């Protein structure tokens, strides 16, 4: 499930690509979806500032990553899929929810909420990375997730405060690394698998490997 195209206002492209590579390596058949809604705003990524005069659609922008093969999130059903995965990027906190603005008081897009609840009810695994675990923390009561560490540690974990918000949402936060092959946290009861990814300032290959751990565990939980 994508949230646009670009780290500051949509899906983090490297995370989406890593998810797709690991799914491909695991032999999974993949379909991509995104909500057909306007973005919260558009960021000029060369400046890191909002482009005031622009507006974009989340589904249309996500199609860039999906190479055009994408459908509205409203069409995603548990009956046709074994698992669902949400890459990170600020789009998860701006377009899939209002977490970027409202923190623990955020609202989640109704289709995103439906998908999370439907997969959870069906006992099918849910994978999330980077900031997207806040979606599960908000929607799935008592879920266990990770966004990495709970202290900034000199800037290595710049978004460490997210862990506190996750606790305030009623979820359990589990401290995890990003630079080792077992960087994913598996909530076996709820079948929720999370990994920190770009919540940590580290080398890209470590993030790639951590996402691989998440994908591997999601595929394992499908039982196929």
GROMACS .gro file of C-alpha atoms in nm, residues 33-210:
model
  178
   33UNK     CA    1  -0.273  -0.004  -0.408
   34UNK     CA    2  -0.308   0.354  -0.285
   35UNK     CA    3  -0.597   0.568  -0.163
   36UNK     CA    4  -0.755   0.785  -0.432
   37UNK     CA    5  -0.735   1.107  -0.230
   38UNK     CA    6  -0.551   1.440  -0.248
   39UNK     CA    7  -0.212   1.465  -0.078
   40UNK     CA    8  -0.193   1.671   0.240
   41UNK     CA    9   0.053   1.896   0.051
   42UNK     CA   10   0.331   1.880  -0.207
   43UNK     CA   11   0.695   1.915  -0.101
   44UNK     CA   12   0.969   2.045  -0.329
   45UNK     CA   13   1.226   1.779  -0.241
   46UNK     CA   14   1.516   1.991  -0.369
   47UNK     CA   15   1.434   2.256  -0.109
   48UNK     CA   16   1.252   2.059   0.158
   49UNK     CA   17   0.972   2.313   0.151
   50UNK     CA   18   0.603   2.302   0.052
   51UNK     CA   19   0.520   2.394  -0.307
   52UNK     CA   20   0.228   2.621  -0.221
   53UNK     CA   21   0.062   2.633  -0.563
   54UNK     CA   22   0.065   2.256  -0.626
   55UNK     CA   23  -0.178   1.978  -0.545
   56UNK     CA   24  -0.141   1.610  -0.628
   57UNK     CA   25  -0.337   1.287  -0.595
   58UNK     CA   26  -0.196   1.004  -0.381
   59UNK     CA   27  -0.301   0.729  -0.624
   60UNK     CA   28  -0.165   0.914  -0.928
   61UNK     CA   29   0.168   0.984  -0.759
   62UNK     CA   30   0.197   0.626  -0.627
   63UNK     CA   31   0.156   0.500  -0.984
   64UNK     CA   32   0.507   0.636  -1.050
   65UNK     CA   33   0.651   0.374  -0.815
   66UNK     CA   34   0.413   0.102  -0.934
   67UNK     CA   35   0.508   0.163  -1.298
   68UNK     CA   36   0.140   0.230  -1.363
   69UNK     CA   37   0.017  -0.104  -1.228
   70UNK     CA   38  -0.186   0.016  -0.932
   71UNK     CA   39  -0.546   0.028  -0.813
   72UNK     CA   40  -0.751   0.227  -0.567
   73UNK     CA   41  -0.714   0.104  -0.208
   74UNK     CA   42  -1.092   0.064  -0.202
   75UNK     CA   43  -1.044  -0.246  -0.421
   76UNK     CA   44  -0.806  -0.424  -0.182
   77UNK     CA   45  -0.973  -0.722  -0.014
   78UNK     CA   46  -0.847  -0.991   0.221
   79UNK     CA   47  -1.013  -1.261   0.013
   80UNK     CA   48  -0.770  -1.201  -0.274
   81UNK     CA   49  -0.448  -1.152  -0.075
   82UNK     CA   50  -0.239  -1.339   0.181
   83UNK     CA   51  -0.077  -1.034   0.343
   84UNK     CA   52  -0.046  -0.656   0.323
   85UNK     CA   53   0.264  -0.438   0.355
   86UNK     CA   54   0.294  -0.063   0.414
   87UNK     CA   55   0.628   0.105   0.331
   88UNK     CA   56   0.712   0.424   0.518
   89UNK     CA   57   0.774   0.782   0.418
   90UNK     CA   58   0.593   1.089   0.548
   91UNK     CA   59   0.297   0.999   0.328
   92UNK     CA   60   0.201   0.737   0.588
   93UNK     CA   61   0.180   1.017   0.846
   94UNK     CA   62   0.028   1.278   0.611
   95UNK     CA   63  -0.186   1.096   0.354
   96UNK     CA   64  -0.270   0.761   0.514
   97UNK     CA   65  -0.325   0.932   0.849
   98UNK     CA   66  -0.295   1.272   1.016
   99UNK     CA   67  -0.016   1.158   1.250
  100UNK     CA   68   0.228   1.422   1.121
  101UNK     CA   69  -0.011   1.696   1.239
  102UNK     CA   70  -0.209   1.539   1.522
  103UNK     CA   71   0.027   1.284   1.678
  104UNK     CA   72  -0.151   1.048   1.917
  105UNK     CA   73  -0.484   1.218   1.836
  106UNK     CA   74  -0.450   1.134   1.466
  107UNK     CA   75  -0.717   0.998   1.239
  108UNK     CA   76  -0.647   0.718   0.989
  109UNK     CA   77  -0.779   0.719   0.632
  110UNK     CA   78  -1.098   0.510   0.638
  111UNK     CA   79  -0.979   0.268   0.367
  112UNK     CA   80  -0.646   0.221   0.544
  113UNK     CA   81  -0.832   0.151   0.868
  114UNK     CA   82  -1.062  -0.093   0.691
  115UNK     CA   83  -0.771  -0.281   0.535
  116UNK     CA   84  -0.580  -0.307   0.864
  117UNK     CA   85  -0.886  -0.427   1.053
  118UNK     CA   86  -0.990  -0.671   0.780
  119UNK     CA   87  -0.647  -0.835   0.754
  120UNK     CA   88  -0.619  -0.851   1.133
  121UNK     CA   89  -0.962  -1.007   1.167
  122UNK     CA   90  -0.879  -1.260   0.896
  123UNK     CA   91  -0.556  -1.355   1.076
  124UNK     CA   92  -0.344  -1.249   0.781
  125UNK     CA   93  -0.005  -1.082   0.835
  126UNK     CA   94   0.056  -0.708   0.816
  127UNK     CA   95   0.402  -0.565   0.750
  128UNK     CA   96   0.499  -0.205   0.819
  129UNK     CA   97   0.826  -0.013   0.818
  130UNK     CA   98   0.967   0.325   0.919
  131UNK     CA   99   0.684   0.555   1.038
  132UNK     CA  100   0.397   0.336   0.911
  133UNK     CA  101   0.380   0.123   1.231
  134UNK     CA  102   0.189   0.416   1.384
  135UNK     CA  103  -0.104   0.308   1.165
  136UNK     CA  104  -0.121  -0.030   1.336
  137UNK     CA  105  -0.065   0.131   1.676
  138UNK     CA  106  -0.368   0.352   1.619
  139UNK     CA  107  -0.602   0.096   1.463
  140UNK     CA  108  -0.509  -0.236   1.627
  141UNK     CA  109  -0.549  -0.213   2.002
  142UNK     CA  110  -0.258  -0.360   2.195
  143UNK     CA  111  -0.039  -0.430   1.892
  144UNK     CA  112   0.337  -0.464   1.937
  145UNK     CA  113   0.546  -0.255   1.695
  146UNK     CA  114   0.889  -0.102   1.656
  147UNK     CA  115   1.016   0.225   1.514
  148UNK     CA  116   1.367   0.149   1.644
  149UNK     CA  117   1.509   0.320   1.953
  150UNK     CA  118   1.342   0.545   2.210
  151UNK     CA  119   1.629   0.794   2.245
  152UNK     CA  120   1.786   1.010   1.971
  153UNK     CA  121   2.141   0.900   2.058
  154UNK     CA  122   2.315   1.201   1.910
  155UNK     CA  123   2.095   1.217   1.603
  156UNK     CA  124   2.122   0.852   1.501
  157UNK     CA  125   1.752   0.808   1.578
  158UNK     CA  126   1.606   1.153   1.488
  159UNK     CA  127   1.243   1.040   1.514
  160UNK     CA  128   1.280   0.855   1.846
  161UNK     CA  129   0.993   1.057   1.994
  162UNK     CA  130   0.755   0.850   1.781
  163UNK     CA  131   0.800   0.562   2.027
  164UNK     CA  132   0.636   0.772   2.299
  165UNK     CA  133   0.339   0.850   2.077
  166UNK     CA  134   0.301   0.480   1.999
  167UNK     CA  135   0.278   0.405   2.371
  168UNK     CA  136   0.020   0.682   2.414
  169UNK     CA  137  -0.185   0.517   2.140
  170UNK     CA  138  -0.204   0.206   2.358
  171UNK     CA  139   0.041  -0.007   2.163
  172UNK     CA  140   0.358  -0.167   2.294
  173UNK     CA  141   0.684  -0.031   2.156
  174UNK     CA  142   0.973  -0.276   2.122
  175UNK     CA  143   1.327  -0.142   2.084
  176UNK     CA  144   1.498  -0.286   1.775
  177UNK     CA  145   1.812  -0.228   1.572
  178UNK     CA  146   1.819  -0.151   1.202
  179UNK     CA  147   2.168  -0.267   1.103
  180UNK     CA  148   2.133  -0.639   1.164
  181UNK     CA  149   1.946  -0.915   0.987
  182UNK     CA  150   1.698  -0.965   1.274
  183UNK     CA  151   1.589  -0.600   1.279
  184UNK     CA  152   1.221  -0.685   1.249
  185UNK     CA  153   0.984  -0.724   1.542
  186UNK     CA  154   0.722  -0.996   1.504
  187UNK     CA  155   0.400  -0.962   1.703
  188UNK     CA  156   0.296  -1.325   1.667
  189UNK     CA  157  -0.041  -1.275   1.836
  190UNK     CA  158  -0.155  -1.000   1.598
  191UNK     CA  159   0.063  -1.110   1.303
  192UNK     CA  160   0.210  -0.760   1.275
  193UNK     CA  161   0.572  -0.734   1.157
  194UNK     CA  162   0.761  -0.403   1.179
  195UNK     CA  163   1.112  -0.270   1.117
  196UNK     CA  164   1.267   0.078   1.171
  197UNK     CA  165   1.415   0.142   0.823
  198UNK     CA  166   1.479   0.516   0.773
  199UNK     CA  167   1.383   0.599   1.130
  200UNK     CA  168   1.758   0.546   1.173
  201UNK     CA  169   2.035   0.750   1.014
  202UNK     CA  170   2.244   0.467   0.871
  203UNK     CA  171   2.371   0.317   0.546
  204UNK     CA  172   2.115   0.222   0.282
  205UNK     CA  173   2.217  -0.144   0.271
  206UNK     CA  174   2.139  -0.183   0.642
  207UNK     CA  175   1.789  -0.045   0.581
  208UNK     CA  176   1.750  -0.276   0.283
  209UNK     CA  177   1.848  -0.576   0.498
  210UNK     CA  178   1.613  -0.477   0.781
   0.00000   0.00000   0.00000
